[in-house]
Coordinates of C-alpha atoms in Angstrom, one line a residue:
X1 CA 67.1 58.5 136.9
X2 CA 69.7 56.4 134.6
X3 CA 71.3 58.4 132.3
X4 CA 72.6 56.9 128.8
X5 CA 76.1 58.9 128.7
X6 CA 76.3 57.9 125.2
X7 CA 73.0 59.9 124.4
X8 CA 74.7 62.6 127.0
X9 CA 78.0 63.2 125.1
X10 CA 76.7 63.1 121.6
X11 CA 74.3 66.0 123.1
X12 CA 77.1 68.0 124.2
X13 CA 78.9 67.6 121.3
X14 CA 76.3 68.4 119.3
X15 CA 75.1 71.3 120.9
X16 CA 78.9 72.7 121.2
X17 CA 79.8 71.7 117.2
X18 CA 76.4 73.9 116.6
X19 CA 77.3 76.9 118.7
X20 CA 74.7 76.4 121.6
X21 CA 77.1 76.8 124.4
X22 CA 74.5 77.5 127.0
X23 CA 72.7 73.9 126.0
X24 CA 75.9 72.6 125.8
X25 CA 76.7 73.4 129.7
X26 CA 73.1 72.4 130.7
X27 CA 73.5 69.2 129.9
X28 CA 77.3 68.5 131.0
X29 CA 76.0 70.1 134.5
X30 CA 72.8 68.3 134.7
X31 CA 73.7 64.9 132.9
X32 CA 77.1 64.7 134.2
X33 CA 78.9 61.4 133.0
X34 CA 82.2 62.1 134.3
X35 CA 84.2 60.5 130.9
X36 CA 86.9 61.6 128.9
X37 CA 84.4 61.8 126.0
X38 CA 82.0 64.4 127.8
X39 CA 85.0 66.6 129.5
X40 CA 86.3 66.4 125.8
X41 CA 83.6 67.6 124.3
X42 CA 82.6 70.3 126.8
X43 CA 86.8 71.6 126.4
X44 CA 86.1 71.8 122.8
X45 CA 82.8 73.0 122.6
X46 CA 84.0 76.2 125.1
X47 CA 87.5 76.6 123.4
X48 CA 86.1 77.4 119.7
X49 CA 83.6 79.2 121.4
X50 CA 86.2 81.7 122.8
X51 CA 85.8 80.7 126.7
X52 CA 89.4 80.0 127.2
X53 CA 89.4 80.6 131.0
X54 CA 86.0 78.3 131.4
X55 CA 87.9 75.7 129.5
X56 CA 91.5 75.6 131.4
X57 CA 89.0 75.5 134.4
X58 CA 87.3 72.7 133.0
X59 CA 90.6 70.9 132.3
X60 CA 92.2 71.2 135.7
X61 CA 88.6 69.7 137.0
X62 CA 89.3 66.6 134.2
X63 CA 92.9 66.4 135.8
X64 CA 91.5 66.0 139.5
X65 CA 89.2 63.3 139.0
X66 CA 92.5 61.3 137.4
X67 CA 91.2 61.5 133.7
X68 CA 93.9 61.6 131.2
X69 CA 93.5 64.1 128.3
X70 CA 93.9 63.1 124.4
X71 CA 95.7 64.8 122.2
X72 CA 93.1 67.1 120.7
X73 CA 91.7 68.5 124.0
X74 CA 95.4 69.5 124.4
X75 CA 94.9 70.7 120.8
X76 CA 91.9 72.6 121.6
X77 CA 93.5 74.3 124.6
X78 CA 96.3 75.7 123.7
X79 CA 93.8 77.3 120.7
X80 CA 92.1 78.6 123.3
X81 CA 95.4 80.0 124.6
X82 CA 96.7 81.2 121.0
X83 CA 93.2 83.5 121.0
X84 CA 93.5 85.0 124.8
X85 CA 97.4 85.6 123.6
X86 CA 97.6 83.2 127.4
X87 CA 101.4 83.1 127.0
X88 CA 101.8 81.1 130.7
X89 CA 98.9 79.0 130.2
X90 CA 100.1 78.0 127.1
X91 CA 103.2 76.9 128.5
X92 CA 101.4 74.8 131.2
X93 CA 99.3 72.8 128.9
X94 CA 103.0 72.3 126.6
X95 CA 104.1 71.4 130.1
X96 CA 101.0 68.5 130.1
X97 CA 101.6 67.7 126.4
X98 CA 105.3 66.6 127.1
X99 CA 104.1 64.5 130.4
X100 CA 101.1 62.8 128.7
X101 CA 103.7 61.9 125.9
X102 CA 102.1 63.9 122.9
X103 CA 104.9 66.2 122.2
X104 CA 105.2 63.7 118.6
X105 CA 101.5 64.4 117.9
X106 CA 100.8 66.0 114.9
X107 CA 98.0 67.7 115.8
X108 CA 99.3 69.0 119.1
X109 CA 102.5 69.9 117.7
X110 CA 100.2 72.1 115.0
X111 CA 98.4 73.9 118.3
X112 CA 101.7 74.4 119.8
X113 CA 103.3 76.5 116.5
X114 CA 99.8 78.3 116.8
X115 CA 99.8 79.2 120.4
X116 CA 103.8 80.6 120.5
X117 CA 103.6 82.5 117.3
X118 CA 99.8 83.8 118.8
X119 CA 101.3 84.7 122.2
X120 CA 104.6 86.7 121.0
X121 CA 107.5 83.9 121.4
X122 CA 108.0 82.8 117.8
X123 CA 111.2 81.5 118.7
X124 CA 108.9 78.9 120.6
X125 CA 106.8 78.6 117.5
X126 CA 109.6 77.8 115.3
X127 CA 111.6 75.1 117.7
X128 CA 107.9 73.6 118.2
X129 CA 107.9 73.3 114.3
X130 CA 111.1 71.4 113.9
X131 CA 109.9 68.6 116.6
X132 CA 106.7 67.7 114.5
X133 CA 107.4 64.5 112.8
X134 CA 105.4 64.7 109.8
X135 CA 104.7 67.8 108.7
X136 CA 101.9 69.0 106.6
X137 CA 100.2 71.6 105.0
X138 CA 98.9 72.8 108.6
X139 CA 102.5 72.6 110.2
X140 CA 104.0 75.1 107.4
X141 CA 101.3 77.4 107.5
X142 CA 101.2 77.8 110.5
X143 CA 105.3 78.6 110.9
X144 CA 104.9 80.6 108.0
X145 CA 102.0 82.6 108.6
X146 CA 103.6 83.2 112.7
X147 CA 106.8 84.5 111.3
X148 CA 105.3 86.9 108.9
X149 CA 102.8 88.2 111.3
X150 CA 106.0 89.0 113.6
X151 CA 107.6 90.8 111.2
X152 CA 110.3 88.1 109.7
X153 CA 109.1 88.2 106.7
X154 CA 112.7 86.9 104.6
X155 CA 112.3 83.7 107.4
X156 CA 109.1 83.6 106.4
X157 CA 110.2 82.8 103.1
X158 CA 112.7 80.7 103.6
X159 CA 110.3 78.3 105.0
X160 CA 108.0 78.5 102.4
X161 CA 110.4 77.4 99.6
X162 CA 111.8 74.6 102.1
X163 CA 108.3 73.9 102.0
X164 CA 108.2 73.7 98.2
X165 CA 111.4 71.7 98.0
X166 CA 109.8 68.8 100.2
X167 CA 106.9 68.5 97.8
X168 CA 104.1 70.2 100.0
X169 CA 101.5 71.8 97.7
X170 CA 100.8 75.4 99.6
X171 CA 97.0 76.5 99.4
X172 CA 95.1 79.4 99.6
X173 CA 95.9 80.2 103.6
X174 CA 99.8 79.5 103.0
X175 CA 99.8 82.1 99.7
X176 CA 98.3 84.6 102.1
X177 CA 100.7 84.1 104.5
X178 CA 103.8 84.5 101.9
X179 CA 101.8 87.7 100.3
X180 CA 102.3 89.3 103.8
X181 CA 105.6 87.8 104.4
X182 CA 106.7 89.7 101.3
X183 CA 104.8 92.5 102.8
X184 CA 106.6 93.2 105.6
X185 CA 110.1 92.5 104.4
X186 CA 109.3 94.6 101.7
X187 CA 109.3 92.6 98.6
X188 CA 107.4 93.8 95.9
X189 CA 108.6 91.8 92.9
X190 CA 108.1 88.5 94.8
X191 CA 104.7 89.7 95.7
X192 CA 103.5 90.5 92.2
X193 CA 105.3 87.7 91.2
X194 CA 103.2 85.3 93.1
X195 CA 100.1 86.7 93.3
X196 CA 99.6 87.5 89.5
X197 CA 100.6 83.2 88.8
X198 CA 99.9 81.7 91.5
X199 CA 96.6 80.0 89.8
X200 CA 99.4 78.6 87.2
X201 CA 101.7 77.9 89.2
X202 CA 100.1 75.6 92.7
X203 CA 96.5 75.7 91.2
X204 CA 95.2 78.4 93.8
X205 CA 92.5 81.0 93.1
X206 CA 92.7 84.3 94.0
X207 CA 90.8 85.2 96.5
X208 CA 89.6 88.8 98.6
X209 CA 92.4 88.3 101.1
X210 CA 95.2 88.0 98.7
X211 CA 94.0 91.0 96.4
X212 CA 93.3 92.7 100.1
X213 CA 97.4 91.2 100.9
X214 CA 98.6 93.0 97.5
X215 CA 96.5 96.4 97.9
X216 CA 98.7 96.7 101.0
X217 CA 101.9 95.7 99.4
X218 CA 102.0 98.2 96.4
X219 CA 100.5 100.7 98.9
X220 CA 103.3 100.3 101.4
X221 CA 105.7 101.3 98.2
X222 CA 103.6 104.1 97.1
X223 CA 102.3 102.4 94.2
X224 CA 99.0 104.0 94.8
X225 CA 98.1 104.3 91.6
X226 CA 98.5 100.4 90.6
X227 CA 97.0 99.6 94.2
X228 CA 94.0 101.6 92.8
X229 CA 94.2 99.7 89.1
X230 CA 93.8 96.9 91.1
X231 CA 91.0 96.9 93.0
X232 CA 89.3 98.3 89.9
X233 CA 90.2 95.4 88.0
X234 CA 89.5 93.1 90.8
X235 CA 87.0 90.1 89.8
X236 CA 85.1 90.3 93.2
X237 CA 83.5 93.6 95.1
X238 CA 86.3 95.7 97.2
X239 CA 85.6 94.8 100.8
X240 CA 86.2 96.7 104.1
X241 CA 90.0 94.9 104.6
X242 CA 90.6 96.4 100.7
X243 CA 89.8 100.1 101.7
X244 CA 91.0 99.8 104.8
X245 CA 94.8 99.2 103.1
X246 CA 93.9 102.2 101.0
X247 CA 93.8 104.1 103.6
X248 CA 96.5 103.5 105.6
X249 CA 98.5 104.0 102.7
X250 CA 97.5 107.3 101.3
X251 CA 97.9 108.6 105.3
X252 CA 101.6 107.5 105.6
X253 CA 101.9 108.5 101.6
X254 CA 99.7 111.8 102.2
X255 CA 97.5 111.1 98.9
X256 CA 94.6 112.8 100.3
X257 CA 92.5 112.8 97.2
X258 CA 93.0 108.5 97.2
X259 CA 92.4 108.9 101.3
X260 CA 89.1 110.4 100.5
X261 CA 88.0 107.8 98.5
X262 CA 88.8 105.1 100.6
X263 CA 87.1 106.5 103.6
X264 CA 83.9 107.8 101.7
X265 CA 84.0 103.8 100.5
X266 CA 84.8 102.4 104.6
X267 CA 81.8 104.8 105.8
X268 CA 79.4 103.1 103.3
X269 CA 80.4 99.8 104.5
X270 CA 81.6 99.8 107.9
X271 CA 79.2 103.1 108.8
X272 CA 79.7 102.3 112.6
X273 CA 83.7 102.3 112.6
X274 CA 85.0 105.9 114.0
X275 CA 88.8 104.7 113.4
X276 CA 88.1 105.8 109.8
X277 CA 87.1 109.4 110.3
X278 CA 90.1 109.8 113.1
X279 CA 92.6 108.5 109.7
X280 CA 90.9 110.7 107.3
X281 CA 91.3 113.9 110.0
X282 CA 95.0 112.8 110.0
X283 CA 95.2 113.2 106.3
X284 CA 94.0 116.0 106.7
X285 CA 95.8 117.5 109.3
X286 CA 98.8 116.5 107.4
X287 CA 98.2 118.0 104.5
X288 CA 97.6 121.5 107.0
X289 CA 94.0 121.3 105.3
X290 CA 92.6 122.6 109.1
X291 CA 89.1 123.6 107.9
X292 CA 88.2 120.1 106.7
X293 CA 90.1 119.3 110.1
X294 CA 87.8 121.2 111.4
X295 CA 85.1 119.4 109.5
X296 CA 85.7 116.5 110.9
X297 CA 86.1 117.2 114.7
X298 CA 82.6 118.5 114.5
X299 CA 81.2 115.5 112.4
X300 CA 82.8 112.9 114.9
X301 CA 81.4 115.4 117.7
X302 CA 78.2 115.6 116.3
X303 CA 78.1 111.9 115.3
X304 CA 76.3 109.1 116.9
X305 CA 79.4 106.8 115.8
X306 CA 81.0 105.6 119.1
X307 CA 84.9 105.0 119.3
X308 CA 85.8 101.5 120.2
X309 CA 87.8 102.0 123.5
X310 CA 91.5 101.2 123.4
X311 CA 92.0 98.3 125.8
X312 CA 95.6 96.5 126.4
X313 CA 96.2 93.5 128.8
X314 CA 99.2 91.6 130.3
X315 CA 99.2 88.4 131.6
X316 CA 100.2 88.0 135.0
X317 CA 101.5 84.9 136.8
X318 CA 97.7 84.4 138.2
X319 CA 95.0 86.7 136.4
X320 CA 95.0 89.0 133.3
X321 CA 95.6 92.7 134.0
X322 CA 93.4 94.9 131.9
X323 CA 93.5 98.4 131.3
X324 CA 91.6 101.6 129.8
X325 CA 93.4 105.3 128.9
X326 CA 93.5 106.9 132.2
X327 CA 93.0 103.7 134.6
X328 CA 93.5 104.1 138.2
X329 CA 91.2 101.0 139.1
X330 CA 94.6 98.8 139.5
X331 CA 95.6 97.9 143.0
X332 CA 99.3 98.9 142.1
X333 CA 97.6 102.4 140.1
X334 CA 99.9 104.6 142.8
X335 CA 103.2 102.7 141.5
X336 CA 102.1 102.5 137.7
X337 CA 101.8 106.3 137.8
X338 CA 104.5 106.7 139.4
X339 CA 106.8 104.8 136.8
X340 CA 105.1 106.7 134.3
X341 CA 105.9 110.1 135.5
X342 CA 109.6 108.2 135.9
X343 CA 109.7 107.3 132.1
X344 CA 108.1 110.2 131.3
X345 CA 111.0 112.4 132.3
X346 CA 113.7 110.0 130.8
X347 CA 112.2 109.7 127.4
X348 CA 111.9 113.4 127.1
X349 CA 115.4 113.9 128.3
X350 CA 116.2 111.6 125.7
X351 CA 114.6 113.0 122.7
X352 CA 110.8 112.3 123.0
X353 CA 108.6 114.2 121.4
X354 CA 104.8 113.7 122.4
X355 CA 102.8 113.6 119.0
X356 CA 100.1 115.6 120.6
X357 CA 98.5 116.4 117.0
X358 CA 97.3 113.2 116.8
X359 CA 95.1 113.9 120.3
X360 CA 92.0 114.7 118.8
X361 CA 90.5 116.3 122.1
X362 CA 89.8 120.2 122.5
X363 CA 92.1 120.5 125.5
X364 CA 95.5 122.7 126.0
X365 CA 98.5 120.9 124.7
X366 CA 100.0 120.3 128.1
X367 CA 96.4 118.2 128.8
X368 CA 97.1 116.4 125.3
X369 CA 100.5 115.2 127.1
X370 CA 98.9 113.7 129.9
X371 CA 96.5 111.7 128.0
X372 CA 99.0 110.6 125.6
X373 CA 101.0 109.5 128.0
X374 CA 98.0 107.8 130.2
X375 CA 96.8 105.4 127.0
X376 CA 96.0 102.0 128.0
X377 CA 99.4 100.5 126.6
X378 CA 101.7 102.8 128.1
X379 CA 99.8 101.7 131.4
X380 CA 100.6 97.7 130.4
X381 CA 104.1 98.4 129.5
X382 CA 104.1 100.3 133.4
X383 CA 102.8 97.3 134.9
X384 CA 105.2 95.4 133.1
X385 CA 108.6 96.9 134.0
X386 CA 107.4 96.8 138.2
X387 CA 106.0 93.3 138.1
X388 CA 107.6 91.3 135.7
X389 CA 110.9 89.6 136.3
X390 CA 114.3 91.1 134.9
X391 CA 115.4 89.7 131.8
X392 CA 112.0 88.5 131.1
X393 CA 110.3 90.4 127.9
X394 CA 107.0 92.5 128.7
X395 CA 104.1 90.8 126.3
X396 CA 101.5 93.7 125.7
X397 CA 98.0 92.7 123.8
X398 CA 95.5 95.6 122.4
X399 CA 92.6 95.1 120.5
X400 CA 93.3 98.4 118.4
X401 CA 96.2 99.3 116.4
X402 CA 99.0 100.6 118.3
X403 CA 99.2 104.4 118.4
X404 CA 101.6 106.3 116.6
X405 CA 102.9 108.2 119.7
X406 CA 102.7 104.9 122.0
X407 CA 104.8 103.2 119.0
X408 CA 107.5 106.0 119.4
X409 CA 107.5 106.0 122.9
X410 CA 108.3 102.5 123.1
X411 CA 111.4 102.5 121.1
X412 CA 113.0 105.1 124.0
X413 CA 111.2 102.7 126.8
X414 CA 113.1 100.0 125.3
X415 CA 116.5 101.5 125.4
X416 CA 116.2 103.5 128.2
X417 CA 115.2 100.0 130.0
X418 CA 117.2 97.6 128.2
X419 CA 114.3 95.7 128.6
X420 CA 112.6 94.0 124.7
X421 CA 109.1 94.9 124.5
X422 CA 106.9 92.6 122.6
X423 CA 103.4 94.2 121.6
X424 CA 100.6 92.7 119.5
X425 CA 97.7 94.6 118.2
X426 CA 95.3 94.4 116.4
X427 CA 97.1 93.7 112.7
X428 CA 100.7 92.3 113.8
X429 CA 103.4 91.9 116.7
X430 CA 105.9 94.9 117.1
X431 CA 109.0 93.8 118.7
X432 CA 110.7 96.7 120.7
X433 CA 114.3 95.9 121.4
X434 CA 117.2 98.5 121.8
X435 CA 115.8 101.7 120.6
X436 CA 113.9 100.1 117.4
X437 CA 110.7 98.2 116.0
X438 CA 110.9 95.0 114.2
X439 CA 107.8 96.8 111.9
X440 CA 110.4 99.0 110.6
X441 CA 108.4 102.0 111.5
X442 CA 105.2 100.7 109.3
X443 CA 102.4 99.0 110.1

């Protein structure tokens, strides 16, 4: 049967560009081409889609049958490598991007500030950043939106009014970026400053994720009350990300009446999240309110709400290593444990205190130490002082926030080590070096 491989690439592209991965598969498998186009498309088409792994396997295959890559399937992988936080992949396909002689592309050197600032090594972000040759809108963004998200939130700035001095407009993404720059160094006036004219100033409208950005912001200073004016002034309906700043502000703040009202609002609209009633029972238990405590245990007992499972993974030199609280499923599970028990002596020694209040489980408080001690990203940091190379920092991904007791117990891991710990969840990166947290203790 001939086969037009013009017909079979603007399929696959088609069928990628509209989300039909599956269709998109079948016919790169069934109609196979073998041209730069189809692999290009098929890369792509599995990249946005979230199949990283499918696509670096995909790319090696393009690299044995001698086809040379373009600059946007680079582009596309190291994406792909930015979402699975692949720190060593991404370096490979940087590796490729040097040989292949698109290390002055604009569009590569974009991924590339993506992928480092994605994967923990914003240093790599920020040296990628100075080697683009023209940079635009995408390029600063980018640089500015990495180093806020890591905590550097003054560099952060700095780049944005570099950015301003060399004439390059910022828009909507870039003002979010700045908001949470401001955010995390902790500068209020700047904030306000630029949210409440930055429709007069660069012709931007405010939109849900900057009022979201400045909820945050006066709630991190315990302006509670003005966070609250705000989002009752707001021109739009509060949204889940809006509450959800609420929240975590009137816990660290202990506003339990504002804390209330922020979860009652969360349950109506995210009804199938348990991470709110867990913060709301943390209010409470703060306050020493233990009947409503109380409440609450039985209500998340008696629920039908399940509880996301915490999950953390390290990347390894050949696979990903995944684990759950309480994982003995690892081939090295006997020496993990056993470093564990090892820190777990030395921190203690040192000052540790487990927070067992926040262990919401109706065991003895000795039990409550164990599983404290057993969540998933104690386990990754584990795996990463027996298996990753001195010197080297220990990269830990989780798709929840960071715990408060894991948080603490990695500032005495840290020093104890002398080993930098660089952890992102699900909000921002926390970098753990010598007995301290670039977060500041807030997050």
């Amino acid at each position: 049967m001939l086969v037009d491989h013009h017909v079979v690439n603007g399929l696959v592209d088609a069928y990628g560009k509209c989300g039909f991965l599956e269709d998109a598969q079948r016919v790169f498998d069934e109609c196979p081409s073998g041209d730069i186009v189809s692999f290009t498309s098929m890369i792509t088409a599995l990249s946005q889609s979230g199949q990283g792994e499918e696509a670096m396997k995909l790319f090696v295959e393009m690299l044995k049958m001698d086809l040379k890559p373009d600059s946007f399937v680079c582009s596309s992988l190291l994406n792909s490598c930015a979402i699975l936080s692949a720190h060593e992949q991404g370096k490979q396909i940087h590796t490729h991007v040097i040989k292949m002689g698109f290390a002055l592309d604009n569009f590569a050197g974009n991924a590339l500030v993506n992928m480092y600032a994605k994967c923990g090594s914003i240093e790599d972000g920020t040296l990628a950043f100075s080697e683009i040759p023209e940079r635009g809108i995408v390029s600063w963004s980018a640089v500015i939106g990495g180093l806020a998200q890591h905590g550097h939130g003054k560099a952060a700035l700095d780049y944005f009014y570099r950015m301003l001095d060399e004439g390059v407009p910022p828009n909507h993404i870039t003002l979010t970026s700045v908001l949470c720059a401001c955010n995390y160094a902790g500068f209020v006036n700047e904030a306000e400053r630029y949210f409440n004219s930055m429709e007069e100033m660069f012709g931007v409208r405010r939109t849900l994720e900057h009022y979201a950005c400045m909820v945050d912001i006066l709630g991190r200073a315990g302006r509670l009350g003005s966070a609250m004016e705000l989002i009752e002034s707001m021109p739009f309906e509060a949204n889940a990300a809006i509450w959800g700043a609420l929240l975590g502000s009137s816990r660290v703040h202990g506003d339990v009446k504002l804390g209330i009202k922020a979860a009652e609002m969360l349950l109506v609209l995210e009804p199938e999240k348990s991470g709110t009633l867990v913060i709301l029972t943390n209010i409470y238990a703060s306050a020493g309110m233990w009947s409503e405590v109380a409440s609450m245990r039985r209500l998340m007992k008696d629920s039908m709400v399940k509880r996301e499972p915490g999950v953390s993974w390290i990347e390894g030199k050949e696979k990903v290593h995944t684990f759950f609280v309480g994982d003995r499923n690892h081939e090295r599970s006997n020496e993990i444990y056993a470093k564990l028990e090892e820190l777990g002596d030395l921190m203690k020694k040192a000052g540790y205190v487990p927070m067992v209040e926040i262990d919401l489980h109706h065991v003895e408080k000795w039990e409550k130490e164990i599983l404290l001690l057993q969540h998933s990203e104690k386990l990754a940091v584990a795996f990463g002082l027996i298996s990753v190379p001195p010197g080297a920092p220990i990269r830990i991904m989780k798709n929840l926030r960071v715990c408060r007791d894991c948080h603490e117990a990695f500032k005495f891991i840290c020093k104890i080590t002398g080993r930098k710990i660089i952890v992102r969840d699900v909000n921002r990166f926390h970098h753990f070096e010598d007995g301290f947290c670039s977060c500041g203790d807030y997050w």
